[in-house]
CSV table of C-alpha atoms in Angstrom, one decimal:
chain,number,residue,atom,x,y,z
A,11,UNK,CA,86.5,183.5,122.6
A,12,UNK,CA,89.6,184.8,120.9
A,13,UNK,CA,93.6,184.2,120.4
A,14,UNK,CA,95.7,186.9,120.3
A,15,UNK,CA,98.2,185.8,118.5
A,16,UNK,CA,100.2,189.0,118.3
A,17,UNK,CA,100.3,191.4,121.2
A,18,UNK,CA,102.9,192.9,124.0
A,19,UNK,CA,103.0,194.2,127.4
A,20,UNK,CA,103.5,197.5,128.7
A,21,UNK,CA,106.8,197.7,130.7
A,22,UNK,CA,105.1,197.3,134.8
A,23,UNK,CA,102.1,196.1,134.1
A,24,UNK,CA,101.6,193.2,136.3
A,25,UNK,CA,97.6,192.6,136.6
A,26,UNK,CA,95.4,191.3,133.4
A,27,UNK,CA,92.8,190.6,135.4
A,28,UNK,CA,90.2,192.2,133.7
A,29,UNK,CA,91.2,190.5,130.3
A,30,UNK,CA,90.7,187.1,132.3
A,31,UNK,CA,87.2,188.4,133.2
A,32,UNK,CA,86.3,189.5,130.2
A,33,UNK,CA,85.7,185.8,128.8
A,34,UNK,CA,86.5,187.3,125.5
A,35,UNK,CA,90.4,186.2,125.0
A,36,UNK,CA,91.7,182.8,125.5
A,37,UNK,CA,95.0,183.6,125.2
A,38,UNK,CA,97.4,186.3,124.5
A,39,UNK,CA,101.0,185.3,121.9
A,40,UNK,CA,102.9,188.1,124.0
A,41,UNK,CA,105.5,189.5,121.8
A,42,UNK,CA,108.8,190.4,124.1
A,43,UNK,CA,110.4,193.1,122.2
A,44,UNK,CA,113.0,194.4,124.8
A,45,UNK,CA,115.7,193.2,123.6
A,46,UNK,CA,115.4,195.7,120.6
A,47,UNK,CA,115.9,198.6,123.0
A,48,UNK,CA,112.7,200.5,121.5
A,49,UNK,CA,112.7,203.9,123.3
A,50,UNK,CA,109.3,205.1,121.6
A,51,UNK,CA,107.1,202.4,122.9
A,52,UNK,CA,107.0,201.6,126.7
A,53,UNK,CA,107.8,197.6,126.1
A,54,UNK,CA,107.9,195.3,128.7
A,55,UNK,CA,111.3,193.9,129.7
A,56,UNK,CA,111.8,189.9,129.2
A,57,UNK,CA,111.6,189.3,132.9
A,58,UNK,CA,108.1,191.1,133.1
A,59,UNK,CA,107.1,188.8,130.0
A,60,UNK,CA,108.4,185.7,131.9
A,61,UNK,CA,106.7,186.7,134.8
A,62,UNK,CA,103.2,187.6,133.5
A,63,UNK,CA,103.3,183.7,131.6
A,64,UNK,CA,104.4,182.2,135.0
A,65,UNK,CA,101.1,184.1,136.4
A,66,UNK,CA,98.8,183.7,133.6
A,67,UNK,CA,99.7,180.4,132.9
A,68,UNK,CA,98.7,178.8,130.0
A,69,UNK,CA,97.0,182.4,129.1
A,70,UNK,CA,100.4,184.3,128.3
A,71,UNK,CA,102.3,182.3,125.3
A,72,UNK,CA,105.5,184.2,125.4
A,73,UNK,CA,107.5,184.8,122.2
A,74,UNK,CA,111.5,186.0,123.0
A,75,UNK,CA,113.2,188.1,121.0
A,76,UNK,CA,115.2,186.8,118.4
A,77,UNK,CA,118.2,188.7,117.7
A,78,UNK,CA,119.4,187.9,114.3
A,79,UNK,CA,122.4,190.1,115.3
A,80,UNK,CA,123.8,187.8,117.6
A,81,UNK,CA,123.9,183.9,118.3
A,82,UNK,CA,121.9,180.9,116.9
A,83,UNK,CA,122.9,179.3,120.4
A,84,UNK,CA,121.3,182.1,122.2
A,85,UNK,CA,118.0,181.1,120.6
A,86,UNK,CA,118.2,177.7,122.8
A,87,UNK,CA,118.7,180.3,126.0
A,88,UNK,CA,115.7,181.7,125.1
A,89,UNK,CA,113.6,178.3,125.4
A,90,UNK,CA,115.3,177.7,128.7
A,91,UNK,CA,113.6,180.5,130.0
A,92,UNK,CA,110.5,179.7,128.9
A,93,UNK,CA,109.8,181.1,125.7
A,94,UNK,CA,107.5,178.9,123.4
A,95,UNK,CA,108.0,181.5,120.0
A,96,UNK,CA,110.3,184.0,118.8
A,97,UNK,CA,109.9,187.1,117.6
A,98,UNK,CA,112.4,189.1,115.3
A,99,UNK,CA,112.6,193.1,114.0
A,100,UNK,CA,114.2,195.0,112.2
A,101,UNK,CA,117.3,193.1,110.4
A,102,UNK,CA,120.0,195.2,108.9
A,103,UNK,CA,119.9,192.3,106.0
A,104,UNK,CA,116.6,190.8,104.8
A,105,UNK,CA,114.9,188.2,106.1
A,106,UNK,CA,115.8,185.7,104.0
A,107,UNK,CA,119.8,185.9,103.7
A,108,UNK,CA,121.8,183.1,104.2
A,109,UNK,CA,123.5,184.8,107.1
A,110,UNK,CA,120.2,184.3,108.5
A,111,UNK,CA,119.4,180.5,107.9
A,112,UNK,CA,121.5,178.9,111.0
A,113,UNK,CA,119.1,180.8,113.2
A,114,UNK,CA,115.9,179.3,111.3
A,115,UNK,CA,117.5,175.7,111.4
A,116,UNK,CA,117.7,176.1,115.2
A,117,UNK,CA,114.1,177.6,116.1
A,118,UNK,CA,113.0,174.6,113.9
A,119,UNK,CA,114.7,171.9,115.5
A,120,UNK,CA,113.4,173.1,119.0
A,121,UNK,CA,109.5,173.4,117.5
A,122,UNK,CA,109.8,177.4,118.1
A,123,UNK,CA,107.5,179.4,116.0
A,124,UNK,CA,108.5,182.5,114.6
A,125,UNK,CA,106.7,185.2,114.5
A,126,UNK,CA,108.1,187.8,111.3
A,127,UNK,CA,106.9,191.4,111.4
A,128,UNK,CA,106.0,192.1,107.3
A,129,UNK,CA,105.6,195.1,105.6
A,130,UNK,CA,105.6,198.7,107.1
A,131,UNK,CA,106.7,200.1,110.0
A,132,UNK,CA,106.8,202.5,113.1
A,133,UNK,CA,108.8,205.1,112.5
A,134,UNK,CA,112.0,205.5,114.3
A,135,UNK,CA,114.4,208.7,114.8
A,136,UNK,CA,118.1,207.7,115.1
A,137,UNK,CA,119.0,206.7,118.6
A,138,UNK,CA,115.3,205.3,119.4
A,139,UNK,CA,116.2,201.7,119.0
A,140,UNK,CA,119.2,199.2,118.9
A,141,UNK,CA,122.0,199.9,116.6
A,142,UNK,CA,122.0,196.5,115.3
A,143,UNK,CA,118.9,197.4,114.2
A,144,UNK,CA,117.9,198.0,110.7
A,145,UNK,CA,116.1,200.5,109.2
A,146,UNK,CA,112.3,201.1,107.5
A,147,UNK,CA,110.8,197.7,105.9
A,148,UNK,CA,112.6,197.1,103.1
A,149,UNK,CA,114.2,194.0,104.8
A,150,UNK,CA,111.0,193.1,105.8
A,151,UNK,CA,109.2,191.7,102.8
A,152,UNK,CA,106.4,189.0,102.8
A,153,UNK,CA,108.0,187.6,99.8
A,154,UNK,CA,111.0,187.2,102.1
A,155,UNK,CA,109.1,184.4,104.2
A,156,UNK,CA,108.7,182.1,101.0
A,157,UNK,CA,112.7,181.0,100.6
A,158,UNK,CA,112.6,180.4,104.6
A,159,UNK,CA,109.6,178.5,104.3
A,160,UNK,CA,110.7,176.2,101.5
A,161,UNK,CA,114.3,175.8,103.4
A,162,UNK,CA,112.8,174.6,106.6
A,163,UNK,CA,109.3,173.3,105.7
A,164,UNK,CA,109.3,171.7,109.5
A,165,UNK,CA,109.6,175.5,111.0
A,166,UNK,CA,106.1,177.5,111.6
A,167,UNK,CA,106.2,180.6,110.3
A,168,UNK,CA,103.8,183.5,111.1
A,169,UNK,CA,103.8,187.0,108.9
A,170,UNK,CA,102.7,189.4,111.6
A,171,UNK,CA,100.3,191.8,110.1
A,172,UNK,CA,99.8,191.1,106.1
A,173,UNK,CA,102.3,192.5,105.1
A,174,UNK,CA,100.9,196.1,103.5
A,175,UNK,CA,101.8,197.1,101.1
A,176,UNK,CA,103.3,194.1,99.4
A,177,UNK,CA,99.7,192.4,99.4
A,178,UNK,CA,100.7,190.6,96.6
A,179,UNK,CA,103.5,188.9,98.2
A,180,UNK,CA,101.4,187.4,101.3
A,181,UNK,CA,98.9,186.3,99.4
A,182,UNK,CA,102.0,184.0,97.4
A,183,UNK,CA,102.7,183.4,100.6
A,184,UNK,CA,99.0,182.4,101.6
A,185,UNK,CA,98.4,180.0,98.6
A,186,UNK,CA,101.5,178.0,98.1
A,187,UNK,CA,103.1,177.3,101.4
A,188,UNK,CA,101.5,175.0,104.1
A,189,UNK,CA,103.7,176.6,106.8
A,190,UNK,CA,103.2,179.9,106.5
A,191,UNK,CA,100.5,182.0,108.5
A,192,UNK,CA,100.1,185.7,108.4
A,193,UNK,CA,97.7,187.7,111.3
A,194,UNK,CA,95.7,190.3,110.6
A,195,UNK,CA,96.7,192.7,113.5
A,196,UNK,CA,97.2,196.9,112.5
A,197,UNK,CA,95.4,196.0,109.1
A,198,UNK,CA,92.0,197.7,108.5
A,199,UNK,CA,93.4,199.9,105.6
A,200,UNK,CA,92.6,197.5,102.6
A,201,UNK,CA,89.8,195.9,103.8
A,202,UNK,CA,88.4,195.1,100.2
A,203,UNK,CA,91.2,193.1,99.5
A,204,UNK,CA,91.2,191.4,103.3
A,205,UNK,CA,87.6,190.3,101.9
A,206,UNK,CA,88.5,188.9,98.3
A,207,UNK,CA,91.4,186.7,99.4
A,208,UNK,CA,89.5,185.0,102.5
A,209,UNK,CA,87.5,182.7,100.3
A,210,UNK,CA,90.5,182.2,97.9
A,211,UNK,CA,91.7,178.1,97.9
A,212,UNK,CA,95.0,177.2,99.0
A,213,UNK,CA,97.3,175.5,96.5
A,214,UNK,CA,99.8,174.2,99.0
A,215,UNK,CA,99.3,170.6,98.9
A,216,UNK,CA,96.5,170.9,101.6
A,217,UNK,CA,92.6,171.1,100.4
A,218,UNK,CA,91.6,174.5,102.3
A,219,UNK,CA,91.1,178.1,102.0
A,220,UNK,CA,93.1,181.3,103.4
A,221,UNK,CA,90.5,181.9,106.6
A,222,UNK,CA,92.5,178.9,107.5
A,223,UNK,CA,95.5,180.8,107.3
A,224,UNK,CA,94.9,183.9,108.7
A,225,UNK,CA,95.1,184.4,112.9
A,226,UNK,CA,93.3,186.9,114.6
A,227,UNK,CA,95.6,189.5,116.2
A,228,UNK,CA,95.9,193.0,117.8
A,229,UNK,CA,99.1,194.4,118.2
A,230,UNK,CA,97.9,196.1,121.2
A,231,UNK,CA,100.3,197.1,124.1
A,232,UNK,CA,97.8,195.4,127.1
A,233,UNK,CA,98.7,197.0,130.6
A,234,UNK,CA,96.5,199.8,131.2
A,235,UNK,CA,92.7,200.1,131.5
A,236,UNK,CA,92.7,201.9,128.3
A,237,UNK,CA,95.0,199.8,126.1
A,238,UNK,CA,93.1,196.7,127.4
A,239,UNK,CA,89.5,198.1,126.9
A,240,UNK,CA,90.9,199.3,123.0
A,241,UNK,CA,92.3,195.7,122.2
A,242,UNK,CA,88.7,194.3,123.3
A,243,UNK,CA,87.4,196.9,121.0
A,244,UNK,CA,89.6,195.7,118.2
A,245,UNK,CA,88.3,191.8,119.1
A,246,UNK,CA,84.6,193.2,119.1
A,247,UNK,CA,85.1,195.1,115.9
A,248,UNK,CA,86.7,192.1,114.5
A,249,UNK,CA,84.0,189.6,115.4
A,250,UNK,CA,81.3,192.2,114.0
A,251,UNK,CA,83.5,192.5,110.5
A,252,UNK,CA,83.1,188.3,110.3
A,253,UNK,CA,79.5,187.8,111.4
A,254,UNK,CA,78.0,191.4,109.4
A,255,UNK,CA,79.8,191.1,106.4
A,256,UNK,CA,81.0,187.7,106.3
A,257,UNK,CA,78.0,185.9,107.3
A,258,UNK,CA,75.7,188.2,104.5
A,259,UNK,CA,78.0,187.6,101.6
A,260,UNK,CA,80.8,184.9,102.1
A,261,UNK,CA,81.6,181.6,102.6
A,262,UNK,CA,83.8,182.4,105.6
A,263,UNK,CA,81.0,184.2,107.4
A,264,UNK,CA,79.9,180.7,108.7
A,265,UNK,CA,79.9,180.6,112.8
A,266,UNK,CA,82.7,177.2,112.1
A,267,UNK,CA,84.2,179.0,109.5
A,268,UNK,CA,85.2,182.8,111.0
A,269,UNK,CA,85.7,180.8,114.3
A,270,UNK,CA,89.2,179.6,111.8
A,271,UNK,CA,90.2,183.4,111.9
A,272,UNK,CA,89.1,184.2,115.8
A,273,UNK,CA,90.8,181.1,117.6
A,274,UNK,CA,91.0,178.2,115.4
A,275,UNK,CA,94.0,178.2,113.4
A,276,UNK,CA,95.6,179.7,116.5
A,277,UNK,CA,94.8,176.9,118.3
A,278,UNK,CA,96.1,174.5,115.4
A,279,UNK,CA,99.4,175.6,115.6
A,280,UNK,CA,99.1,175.2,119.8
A,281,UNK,CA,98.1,171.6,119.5
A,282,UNK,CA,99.9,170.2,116.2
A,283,UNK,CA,103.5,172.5,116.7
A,284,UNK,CA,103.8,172.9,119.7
A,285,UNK,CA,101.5,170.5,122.4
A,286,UNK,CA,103.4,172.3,125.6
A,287,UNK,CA,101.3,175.4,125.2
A,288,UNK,CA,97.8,173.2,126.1
């Protein structure tokens, strides 16, 4: 079994039965990007996220969108609703400006995750997204995550992707602070590298290694028979990559210790940050 811990939800999909059945994915960290008014990719809207956790529950862990545009005070809307996570994109300023911070001392003092999309990008033509929106990645540096992480060291903070092609950065990230996560979803480019800094030791104060900091992710858009059949590809490739590879050569290719990157550290942050998601 699997976590997803980065993934969305095509706009009308209503039936992930066959994910259920597949008895591959425990759960799916659904990513509700609507608010960011994305005209290239067919996102679901918040109520469809809402309402695929209310029917999946305790399979669907929905993450709200987190406009750093607007109001800290809307963040505690967002939790209202429902939403365990947040999930921001884009900012016109960098991630970790002060402007910034009163949002981060909220989601931390309500236990919300935050998931923080690093590195590159989608591409998107003027018009195809929210104004407030920024543009490219340039605001969206790994290194970025460090200052927040050392201003709220209570708040759990999750680089989606690794943050290509500042590698460098998240693996700063990686070794020195005890509250920051990265997944590994839309990264197969630099797999070398991927390998080299898995058995790597921590130096955050904890005794552990990065497998124990990495989560298993996607990115896929489930909601179609095709998009749900690639994402299971992605998990089977995944789980190949840890057992072939890991299991000839490394340390992390142990069945207890790739089970870290699969579910495990996932299900850390579940059961220590935030217990409600059981």
């Amino acid at each position: 079994m699997i976590i997803d811990a980065h993934a969305h939800l095509r706009r009308g999909c209503t039936d992930l039965d066959d994910i259920v059945a597949s008895r591959k994915v425990e759960s799916l960290w659904i990513m509700d990007l609507s608010g960011a008014n994305i005209s290239y990719a067919p996102y679901a809207t918040e109520a469809e996220v809402l309402t695929a956790a209310r029917r999946y529950p305790g399979f669907i862990v929905p993450f709200g969108y987190l406009d750093l545009s607007g109001n800290p005070e809307n963040i505690d809307a967002l939790c209202e609703k429902g939403f365990i996570g947040l999930k921001p994109y884009k900012p016109v300023k960098p991630y970790d400006h002060h402007d910034y911070f009163p949002f981060y001392e909220r989601a931390s003092s309500l236990g919300m995750p935050i998931l923080f999309h690093t590195g590159i990008v989608s591409y998107g033509k003027p018009g195809e997204q929210n104004a407030s929106l920024g543009h490219g990645c340039s605001t969206m540096r790994p290194s970025y995550l460090a200052s927040i992480a050392e201003a709220f060291p209570a708040l759990t903070i999750i680089g989606g992707h690794l943050g290509y092609p500042w590698l460098d950065e998240t693996e700063m990230n990686l070794y020195y602070y005890p509250n920051i996560y990265h997944d590994l979803s839309g990264y197969r480019k630099d797999i070398e590298w991927f390998i080299r800094i898995l058995d790597r030791k921590c130096n955050d104060g904890t005794k552990r290694y990065f497998n124990e900091k990495i989560l298993f992710a996607t990115d896929a858009l489930y909601g179609t028979p095709e998009s749900n059949a690639y994402a299971l590809k992605l998990v089977q490739f995944w789980e190949l990559f840890l057992e072939m590879i890991g299991g000839n050569y490394y340390r992390w290719g142990e069945p207890s210790e790739r089970e870290n990157v699969l579910c495990g550290n996932a299900r850390k942050i579940q059961n220590e940050f935030a217990p409600g998601w059981r």
